[in-house]
Amino acid sequence: MRLALDEARAASDHDDVPVGAVLLDPSGATVAAAGNERELAQDPTAHAELLALRRAAEILGSWRLTDHTLVVTLEPCTMCAGALVLARVSRLIFGAYDAKAGAVTSLWDVVRDPRLNHRVEVRGGVLEAECGALLRDFFTAR
């Protein structure tokens, strides 16, 4: 989570919402990392989670990320939760809960929906206070 927090802080340097994500391989080694780049790229889909998944798929030469873990500072939205399922990511670890847009626990549970062909193991609230403070400080400054 500390690496994801570093990515989140870097995202805020270019006025993006400070969310960071790191994809780990089965041994725990970092495959790819990203922070939000929506403002930087002027791309509404440039969420940290999607960028980390795209970069990992390119590095690994496969879109199937089975046995990989995504660590992200904020509970994923519906778009990102759907991408985790489609990429076959095995585990998700996130920091802060997102009461307004969270699609893993807060509003929906996309990643564990039994109607889908893949389900993701989830652990939320890791370094929750630190992840949440980073977001609160960003929005307070605005």
PDB file of C-alpha atoms in Angstrom:
ATOM      1  CA  MET A   1       0.000   0.000   0.000  1.00  0.00           C
ATOM      2  CA  ARG A   2       2.916   2.347   0.617  1.00  0.00           C
ATOM      3  CA  LEU A   3       3.890   2.060  -3.072  1.00  0.00           C
ATOM      4  CA  ALA A   4       0.303   2.821  -4.092  1.00  0.00           C
ATOM      5  CA  LEU A   5       0.334   5.870  -1.798  1.00  0.00           C
ATOM      6  CA  ASP A   6       3.510   7.070  -3.526  1.00  0.00           C
ATOM      7  CA  GLU A   7       1.726   6.775  -6.888  1.00  0.00           C
ATOM      8  CA  ALA A   8      -1.271   8.658  -5.489  1.00  0.00           C
ATOM      9  CA  ARG A   9       0.925  11.503  -4.254  1.00  0.00           C
ATOM     10  CA  ALA A  10       2.582  11.741  -7.676  1.00  0.00           C
ATOM     11  CA  ALA A  11      -0.858  11.975  -9.328  1.00  0.00           C
ATOM     12  CA  SER A  12      -1.731  15.001  -7.234  1.00  0.00           C
ATOM     13  CA  ASP A  13       1.392  16.739  -8.585  1.00  0.00           C
ATOM     14  CA  HIS A  14      -0.435  17.123 -11.926  1.00  0.00           C
ATOM     15  CA  ASP A  15      -3.799  18.007 -10.327  1.00  0.00           C
ATOM     16  CA  ASP A  16      -5.279  14.513 -10.566  1.00  0.00           C
ATOM     17  CA  VAL A  17      -7.265  13.045  -7.699  1.00  0.00           C
ATOM     18  CA  PRO A  18      -4.610  11.246  -5.621  1.00  0.00           C
ATOM     19  CA  VAL A  19      -5.363   7.589  -6.229  1.00  0.00           C
ATOM     20  CA  GLY A  20      -2.570   5.084  -6.782  1.00  0.00           C
ATOM     21  CA  ALA A  21      -2.514   1.432  -7.775  1.00  0.00           C
ATOM     22  CA  VAL A  22       0.124  -1.293  -7.871  1.00  0.00           C
ATOM     23  CA  LEU A  23      -0.249  -4.734  -9.457  1.00  0.00           C
ATOM     24  CA  LEU A  24       1.725  -7.520  -7.774  1.00  0.00           C
ATOM     25  CA  ASP A  25       2.631 -10.885  -9.267  1.00  0.00           C
ATOM     26  CA  PRO A  26       2.065 -14.151  -7.368  1.00  0.00           C
ATOM     27  CA  SER A  27       5.419 -13.759  -5.555  1.00  0.00           C
ATOM     28  CA  GLY A  28       4.520 -10.218  -4.419  1.00  0.00           C
ATOM     29  CA  ALA A  29       6.842  -8.435  -6.847  1.00  0.00           C
ATOM     30  CA  THR A  30       5.588  -5.249  -8.488  1.00  0.00           C
ATOM     31  CA  VAL A  31       4.583  -5.726 -12.126  1.00  0.00           C
ATOM     32  CA  ALA A  32       3.128  -2.286 -12.816  1.00  0.00           C
ATOM     33  CA  ALA A  33       2.102   0.853 -10.960  1.00  0.00           C
ATOM     34  CA  ALA A  34       0.143   3.984 -11.791  1.00  0.00           C
ATOM     35  CA  GLY A  35      -1.585   6.998 -10.382  1.00  0.00           C
ATOM     36  CA  ASN A  36      -4.659   8.702 -11.772  1.00  0.00           C
ATOM     37  CA  GLU A  37      -3.954  10.499 -15.064  1.00  0.00           C
ATOM     38  CA  ARG A  38      -7.394  11.807 -16.043  1.00  0.00           C
ATOM     39  CA  GLU A  39      -6.297  15.445 -15.970  1.00  0.00           C
ATOM     40  CA  LEU A  40      -2.854  14.731 -17.372  1.00  0.00           C
ATOM     41  CA  ALA A  41      -4.184  12.715 -20.335  1.00  0.00           C
ATOM     42  CA  GLN A  42      -7.622  14.352 -20.559  1.00  0.00           C
ATOM     43  CA  ASP A  43      -8.990  10.807 -20.543  1.00  0.00           C
ATOM     44  CA  PRO A  44     -12.007   9.937 -18.360  1.00  0.00           C
ATOM     45  CA  THR A  45     -10.880   6.297 -18.203  1.00  0.00           C
ATOM     46  CA  ALA A  46      -7.348   7.035 -16.983  1.00  0.00           C
ATOM     47  CA  HIS A  47      -7.988   5.762 -13.460  1.00  0.00           C
ATOM     48  CA  ALA A  48      -4.979   4.375 -11.592  1.00  0.00           C
ATOM     49  CA  GLU A  49      -6.428   0.847 -11.575  1.00  0.00           C
ATOM     50  CA  LEU A  50      -7.009   0.721 -15.329  1.00  0.00           C
ATOM     51  CA  LEU A  51      -3.595   2.159 -16.092  1.00  0.00           C
ATOM     52  CA  ALA A  52      -1.881  -0.393 -13.831  1.00  0.00           C
ATOM     53  CA  LEU A  53      -3.848  -3.243 -15.448  1.00  0.00           C
ATOM     54  CA  ARG A  54      -3.029  -2.008 -18.978  1.00  0.00           C
ATOM     55  CA  ARG A  55       0.663  -1.620 -18.184  1.00  0.00           C
ATOM     56  CA  ALA A  56       0.834  -5.045 -16.560  1.00  0.00           C
ATOM     57  CA  ALA A  57      -0.910  -6.712 -19.509  1.00  0.00           C
ATOM     58  CA  GLU A  58       1.571  -5.093 -21.874  1.00  0.00           C
ATOM     59  CA  ILE A  59       4.562  -6.141 -19.755  1.00  0.00           C
ATOM     60  CA  LEU A  60       3.294  -9.707 -19.299  1.00  0.00           C
ATOM     61  CA  GLY A  61       1.975 -10.111 -22.834  1.00  0.00           C
ATOM     62  CA  SER A  62      -1.396 -11.287 -21.541  1.00  0.00           C
ATOM     63  CA  TRP A  63      -4.631  -9.659 -20.431  1.00  0.00           C
ATOM     64  CA  ARG A  64      -5.259 -12.541 -18.013  1.00  0.00           C
ATOM     65  CA  LEU A  65      -3.890 -11.463 -14.648  1.00  0.00           C
ATOM     66  CA  THR A  66      -4.842 -14.585 -12.739  1.00  0.00           C
ATOM     67  CA  ASP A  67      -3.029 -15.003  -9.408  1.00  0.00           C
ATOM     68  CA  HIS A  68      -2.142 -11.302  -9.364  1.00  0.00           C
ATOM     69  CA  THR A  69      -3.089  -8.788  -6.676  1.00  0.00           C
ATOM     70  CA  LEU A  70      -4.115  -5.185  -7.215  1.00  0.00           C
ATOM     71  CA  VAL A  71      -3.382  -2.783  -4.353  1.00  0.00           C
ATOM     72  CA  VAL A  72      -5.176   0.552  -4.637  1.00  0.00           C
ATOM     73  CA  THR A  73      -5.593   3.485  -2.275  1.00  0.00           C
ATOM     74  CA  LEU A  74      -9.346   3.926  -2.890  1.00  0.00           C
ATOM     75  CA  GLU A  75     -12.178   1.439  -3.309  1.00  0.00           C
ATOM     76  CA  PRO A  76     -12.627   0.954  -7.071  1.00  0.00           C
ATOM     77  CA  CYS A  77     -15.542   2.449  -9.012  1.00  0.00           C
ATOM     78  CA  THR A  78     -17.821   0.357 -11.240  1.00  0.00           C
ATOM     79  CA  MET A  79     -15.569   0.778 -14.289  1.00  0.00           C
ATOM     80  CA  CYS A  80     -12.472  -0.359 -12.426  1.00  0.00           C
ATOM     81  CA  ALA A  81     -14.266  -3.147 -10.551  1.00  0.00           C
ATOM     82  CA  GLY A  82     -15.528  -4.471 -13.881  1.00  0.00           C
ATOM     83  CA  ALA A  83     -12.002  -4.339 -15.305  1.00  0.00           C
ATOM     84  CA  LEU A  84     -10.695  -6.382 -12.355  1.00  0.00           C
ATOM     85  CA  VAL A  85     -13.238  -9.094 -13.098  1.00  0.00           C
ATOM     86  CA  LEU A  86     -12.520  -9.048 -16.842  1.00  0.00           C
ATOM     87  CA  ALA A  87      -8.749  -9.216 -16.227  1.00  0.00           C
ATOM     88  CA  ARG A  88      -9.250 -12.191 -13.872  1.00  0.00           C
ATOM     89  CA  VAL A  89      -7.329 -10.489 -11.056  1.00  0.00           C
ATOM     90  CA  SER A  90      -7.350 -12.818  -8.050  1.00  0.00           C
ATOM     91  CA  ARG A  91      -7.061 -10.374  -5.150  1.00  0.00           C
ATOM     92  CA  LEU A  92      -7.876  -6.752  -4.448  1.00  0.00           C
ATOM     93  CA  ILE A  93      -6.520  -4.810  -1.492  1.00  0.00           C
ATOM     94  CA  PHE A  94      -7.770  -1.254  -1.073  1.00  0.00           C
ATOM     95  CA  GLY A  95      -7.329   1.541   1.434  1.00  0.00           C
ATOM     96  CA  ALA A  96     -10.166   4.038   1.797  1.00  0.00           C
ATOM     97  CA  TYR A  97     -13.816   3.162   1.286  1.00  0.00           C
ATOM     98  CA  ASP A  98     -15.713   5.285  -1.247  1.00  0.00           C
ATOM     99  CA  ALA A  99     -19.257   5.964  -0.032  1.00  0.00           C
ATOM    100  CA  LYS A 100     -20.116   7.890  -3.214  1.00  0.00           C
ATOM    101  CA  ALA A 101     -18.812   5.579  -5.953  1.00  0.00           C
ATOM    102  CA  GLY A 102     -17.376   2.403  -4.400  1.00  0.00           C
ATOM    103  CA  ALA A 103     -18.309  -0.699  -6.364  1.00  0.00           C
ATOM    104  CA  VAL A 104     -16.631  -3.308  -4.176  1.00  0.00           C
ATOM    105  CA  THR A 105     -18.291  -2.784  -0.810  1.00  0.00           C
ATOM    106  CA  SER A 106     -19.858   0.645  -0.376  1.00  0.00           C
ATOM    107  CA  LEU A 107     -22.532   0.816  -3.099  1.00  0.00           C
ATOM    108  CA  TRP A 108     -22.184  -2.455  -5.007  1.00  0.00           C
ATOM    109  CA  ASP A 109     -20.146  -5.630  -4.926  1.00  0.00           C
ATOM    110  CA  VAL A 110     -19.250  -6.033  -8.584  1.00  0.00           C
ATOM    111  CA  VAL A 111     -16.107  -8.099  -7.983  1.00  0.00           C
ATOM    112  CA  ARG A 112     -17.906 -10.825  -6.029  1.00  0.00           C
ATOM    113  CA  ASP A 113     -21.188 -10.911  -7.933  1.00  0.00           C
ATOM    114  CA  PRO A 114     -22.062 -14.619  -8.310  1.00  0.00           C
ATOM    115  CA  ARG A 115     -23.645 -13.955 -11.710  1.00  0.00           C
ATOM    116  CA  LEU A 116     -20.246 -13.169 -13.208  1.00  0.00           C
ATOM    117  CA  ASN A 117     -17.724 -15.745 -14.397  1.00  0.00           C
ATOM    118  CA  HIS A 118     -14.950 -14.596 -12.048  1.00  0.00           C
ATOM    119  CA  ARG A 119     -14.841 -13.356  -8.474  1.00  0.00           C
ATOM    120  CA  VAL A 120     -12.093 -11.404  -6.743  1.00  0.00           C
ATOM    121  CA  GLU A 121     -10.945 -11.902  -3.152  1.00  0.00           C
ATOM    122  CA  VAL A 122     -11.185  -8.548  -1.342  1.00  0.00           C
ATOM    123  CA  ARG A 123      -9.560  -6.913   1.654  1.00  0.00           C
ATOM    124  CA  GLY A 124     -10.495  -3.300   2.355  1.00  0.00           C
ATOM    125  CA  GLY A 125      -9.444  -0.707   4.882  1.00  0.00           C
ATOM    126  CA  VAL A 126      -5.667  -1.226   4.636  1.00  0.00           C
ATOM    127  CA  LEU A 127      -4.005   2.008   5.799  1.00  0.00           C
ATOM    128  CA  GLU A 128      -7.498   3.469   5.489  1.00  0.00           C
ATOM    129  CA  ALA A 129      -6.804   6.576   7.571  1.00  0.00           C
ATOM    130  CA  GLU A 130      -3.711   7.525   5.580  1.00  0.00           C
ATOM    131  CA  CYS A 131      -5.379   6.860   2.220  1.00  0.00           C
ATOM    132  CA  GLY A 132      -8.463   8.823   3.247  1.00  0.00           C
ATOM    133  CA  ALA A 133      -6.431  11.739   4.605  1.00  0.00           C
ATOM    134  CA  LEU A 134      -4.605  12.093   1.300  1.00  0.00           C
ATOM    135  CA  LEU A 135      -7.939  12.444  -0.523  1.00  0.00           C
ATOM    136  CA  ARG A 136      -9.476  14.775   2.083  1.00  0.00           C
ATOM    137  CA  ASP A 137      -6.428  17.042   2.017  1.00  0.00           C
ATOM    138  CA  PHE A 138      -6.545  17.181  -1.794  1.00  0.00           C
ATOM    139  CA  PHE A 139     -10.218  18.167  -1.910  1.00  0.00           C
ATOM    140  CA  THR A 140      -9.931  20.590   1.038  1.00  0.00           C
ATOM    141  CA  ALA A 141      -7.204  22.453  -0.854  1.00  0.00           C
ATOM    142  CA  ARG A 142      -9.603  22.875  -3.769  1.00  0.00           C
TER     143      ARG A 142
END
